[in-house]
Amino acid sequence: MQDSQPKPSRRGFFFGAAATGAAAAAIVTLPGVPAPQTALQEAKPAPEKGGGYSLSEHVKRYYKTARI
């Protein structure tokens, strides 16, 4: 029995990866396209006696997704 599709080659994989990287670099460097603004939050100062755990939003999101 003969396969109708050829096996993917390593050369094709690297060619695709290079093309994807080049396209991403071109998109980032396009003139006139505003860069997305991210909201930067100031980091809270570290506690003096250790115990720096705090229940932040990203921790709450993780707990929500980790539920079974």
Short mmCIF file of N, CA and C in Angstrom, two decimals:
data_model
loop_
_atom_site.label_atom_id
_atom_site.label_comp_id
_atom_site.label_asym_id
_atom_site.label_seq_id
_atom_site.Cartn_x
_atom_site.Cartn_y
_atom_site.Cartn_z
N MET A 1 0.84 -1.17 0.00
CA MET A 1 0.00 0.00 0.00
C MET A 1 0.90 1.25 0.00
N GLN A 2 0.63 2.15 -0.87
CA GLN A 2 1.45 3.34 -1.02
C GLN A 2 0.72 4.56 -0.46
N ASP A 3 1.45 5.38 0.32
CA ASP A 3 0.87 6.62 0.84
C ASP A 3 0.79 7.65 -0.28
N SER A 4 -0.31 8.38 -0.31
CA SER A 4 -0.47 9.39 -1.34
C SER A 4 0.23 10.70 -0.96
N GLN A 5 0.54 10.86 0.32
CA GLN A 5 1.22 12.08 0.76
C GLN A 5 2.66 11.74 1.14
N PRO A 6 3.63 12.55 0.70
CA PRO A 6 5.01 12.29 1.07
C PRO A 6 5.24 12.63 2.55
N LYS A 7 6.24 12.00 3.14
CA LYS A 7 6.57 12.27 4.54
C LYS A 7 7.13 13.69 4.65
N PRO A 8 6.79 14.39 5.71
CA PRO A 8 7.37 15.72 5.89
C PRO A 8 8.87 15.61 6.16
N SER A 9 9.61 16.53 5.59
CA SER A 9 11.06 16.48 5.76
C SER A 9 11.52 17.54 6.75
N ARG A 10 12.71 17.33 7.25
CA ARG A 10 13.30 18.29 8.18
C ARG A 10 13.54 19.62 7.48
N ARG A 11 13.94 19.55 6.23
CA ARG A 11 14.21 20.77 5.46
C ARG A 11 12.94 21.61 5.33
N GLY A 12 11.82 20.97 5.07
CA GLY A 12 10.55 21.68 4.96
C GLY A 12 10.13 22.30 6.27
N PHE A 13 10.39 21.59 7.36
CA PHE A 13 10.06 22.13 8.68
C PHE A 13 10.85 23.40 8.95
N PHE A 14 12.17 23.36 8.72
CA PHE A 14 12.99 24.53 8.98
C PHE A 14 12.66 25.68 8.03
N PHE A 15 12.30 25.37 6.80
CA PHE A 15 11.89 26.40 5.87
C PHE A 15 10.62 27.09 6.36
N GLY A 16 9.67 26.32 6.84
CA GLY A 16 8.43 26.88 7.38
C GLY A 16 8.68 27.71 8.63
N ALA A 17 9.55 27.23 9.51
CA ALA A 17 9.87 27.98 10.72
C ALA A 17 10.56 29.30 10.39
N ALA A 18 11.46 29.28 9.41
CA ALA A 18 12.14 30.51 9.01
C ALA A 18 11.16 31.50 8.38
N ALA A 19 10.25 31.01 7.57
CA ALA A 19 9.27 31.88 6.94
C ALA A 19 8.35 32.50 7.99
N THR A 20 7.96 31.72 8.98
CA THR A 20 7.11 32.23 10.05
C THR A 20 7.85 33.30 10.85
N GLY A 21 9.10 33.06 11.16
CA GLY A 21 9.90 34.05 11.89
C GLY A 21 10.08 35.33 11.10
N ALA A 22 10.31 35.21 9.81
CA ALA A 22 10.48 36.39 8.96
C ALA A 22 9.18 37.18 8.89
N ALA A 23 8.06 36.48 8.80
CA ALA A 23 6.76 37.18 8.75
C ALA A 23 6.48 37.89 10.07
N ALA A 24 6.81 37.26 11.17
CA ALA A 24 6.60 37.89 12.47
C ALA A 24 7.49 39.13 12.62
N ALA A 25 8.73 39.04 12.18
CA ALA A 25 9.64 40.18 12.25
C ALA A 25 9.14 41.32 11.36
N ALA A 26 8.61 41.00 10.20
CA ALA A 26 8.09 42.03 9.31
C ALA A 26 6.89 42.73 9.91
N ILE A 27 6.03 41.98 10.57
CA ILE A 27 4.84 42.58 11.18
C ILE A 27 5.24 43.51 12.31
N VAL A 28 6.23 43.12 13.09
CA VAL A 28 6.66 43.93 14.23
C VAL A 28 7.29 45.24 13.76
N THR A 29 8.02 45.20 12.65
CA THR A 29 8.76 46.39 12.22
C THR A 29 8.01 47.26 11.21
N LEU A 30 6.75 46.94 10.92
CA LEU A 30 6.00 47.76 9.98
C LEU A 30 5.83 49.18 10.51
N PRO A 31 6.12 50.18 9.68
CA PRO A 31 5.94 51.56 10.13
C PRO A 31 4.46 51.94 10.15
N GLY A 32 4.10 52.81 11.06
CA GLY A 32 2.75 53.32 11.11
C GLY A 32 1.77 52.44 11.86
N VAL A 33 2.21 51.30 12.30
CA VAL A 33 1.32 50.42 13.05
C VAL A 33 1.61 50.63 14.53
N PRO A 34 0.61 51.08 15.28
CA PRO A 34 0.87 51.33 16.70
C PRO A 34 1.11 50.01 17.45
N ALA A 35 2.08 50.04 18.34
CA ALA A 35 2.38 48.87 19.16
C ALA A 35 1.32 48.74 20.24
N PRO A 36 0.93 47.54 20.57
CA PRO A 36 -0.08 47.38 21.62
C PRO A 36 0.46 47.86 22.97
N GLN A 37 -0.36 48.59 23.67
CA GLN A 37 0.04 49.11 24.97
C GLN A 37 -0.40 48.13 26.04
N THR A 38 0.52 47.77 26.89
CA THR A 38 0.19 46.88 27.99
C THR A 38 0.16 47.69 29.28
N ALA A 39 -0.74 47.34 30.13
CA ALA A 39 -0.86 48.03 31.40
C ALA A 39 0.22 47.50 32.35
N LEU A 40 1.10 48.38 32.76
CA LEU A 40 2.15 48.00 33.69
C LEU A 40 1.72 48.37 35.10
N GLN A 41 1.81 47.40 35.97
CA GLN A 41 1.46 47.65 37.35
C GLN A 41 2.74 47.72 38.17
N GLU A 42 2.74 48.61 39.14
CA GLU A 42 3.91 48.70 40.00
C GLU A 42 3.95 47.49 40.90
N ALA A 43 5.15 46.96 41.08
CA ALA A 43 5.31 45.80 41.95
C ALA A 43 5.23 46.26 43.40
N LYS A 44 4.58 45.43 44.21
CA LYS A 44 4.50 45.74 45.63
C LYS A 44 5.86 45.48 46.25
N PRO A 45 6.23 46.24 47.26
CA PRO A 45 7.52 45.98 47.90
C PRO A 45 7.50 44.63 48.60
N ALA A 46 8.65 43.98 48.64
CA ALA A 46 8.77 42.67 49.28
C ALA A 46 8.58 42.81 50.79
N PRO A 47 7.91 41.86 51.41
CA PRO A 47 7.73 41.94 52.86
C PRO A 47 9.07 41.81 53.58
N GLU A 48 9.18 42.47 54.71
CA GLU A 48 10.44 42.48 55.44
C GLU A 48 10.75 41.13 56.07
N LYS A 49 9.72 40.40 56.52
CA LYS A 49 9.95 39.14 57.21
C LYS A 49 9.66 37.93 56.33
N GLY A 50 9.68 38.10 55.03
CA GLY A 50 9.40 36.99 54.13
C GLY A 50 7.91 36.76 54.00
N GLY A 51 7.55 35.61 53.50
CA GLY A 51 6.13 35.30 53.34
C GLY A 51 5.48 36.18 52.31
N GLY A 52 6.05 36.26 51.11
CA GLY A 52 5.57 37.18 50.10
C GLY A 52 4.41 36.67 49.27
N TYR A 53 3.74 35.61 49.67
CA TYR A 53 2.63 35.09 48.87
C TYR A 53 1.43 36.01 48.98
N SER A 54 0.83 36.31 47.85
CA SER A 54 -0.41 37.09 47.86
C SER A 54 -1.33 36.50 46.80
N LEU A 55 -2.60 36.55 47.08
CA LEU A 55 -3.59 36.00 46.17
C LEU A 55 -3.93 37.06 45.13
N SER A 56 -3.14 37.09 44.05
CA SER A 56 -3.34 38.10 43.01
C SER A 56 -4.30 37.55 41.95
N GLU A 57 -4.60 38.39 40.96
CA GLU A 57 -5.56 38.01 39.92
C GLU A 57 -5.06 36.82 39.10
N HIS A 58 -3.76 36.81 38.75
CA HIS A 58 -3.28 35.70 37.94
C HIS A 58 -3.26 34.39 38.73
N VAL A 59 -3.06 34.47 40.05
CA VAL A 59 -3.11 33.27 40.88
C VAL A 59 -4.55 32.77 40.96
N LYS A 60 -5.50 33.68 41.08
CA LYS A 60 -6.91 33.28 41.11
C LYS A 60 -7.31 32.61 39.81
N ARG A 61 -6.83 33.17 38.67
CA ARG A 61 -7.12 32.57 37.37
C ARG A 61 -6.55 31.16 37.27
N TYR A 62 -5.33 30.98 37.80
CA TYR A 62 -4.71 29.66 37.77
C TYR A 62 -5.53 28.67 38.59
N TYR A 63 -5.90 29.07 39.78
CA TYR A 63 -6.70 28.18 40.63
C TYR A 63 -8.03 27.82 39.95
N LYS A 64 -8.60 28.78 39.26
CA LYS A 64 -9.88 28.54 38.58
C LYS A 64 -9.71 27.52 37.45
N THR A 65 -8.60 27.59 36.72
CA THR A 65 -8.38 26.65 35.62
C THR A 65 -7.88 25.30 36.10
N ALA A 66 -7.32 25.23 37.30
CA ALA A 66 -6.77 23.98 37.81
C ALA A 66 -7.81 23.12 38.52
N ARG A 67 -9.00 23.64 38.71
CA ARG A 67 -10.04 22.86 39.37
C ARG A 67 -10.41 21.65 38.54
N ILE A 68 -10.78 20.62 39.23
CA ILE A 68 -11.18 19.38 38.54
C ILE A 68 -12.68 19.27 38.55
#
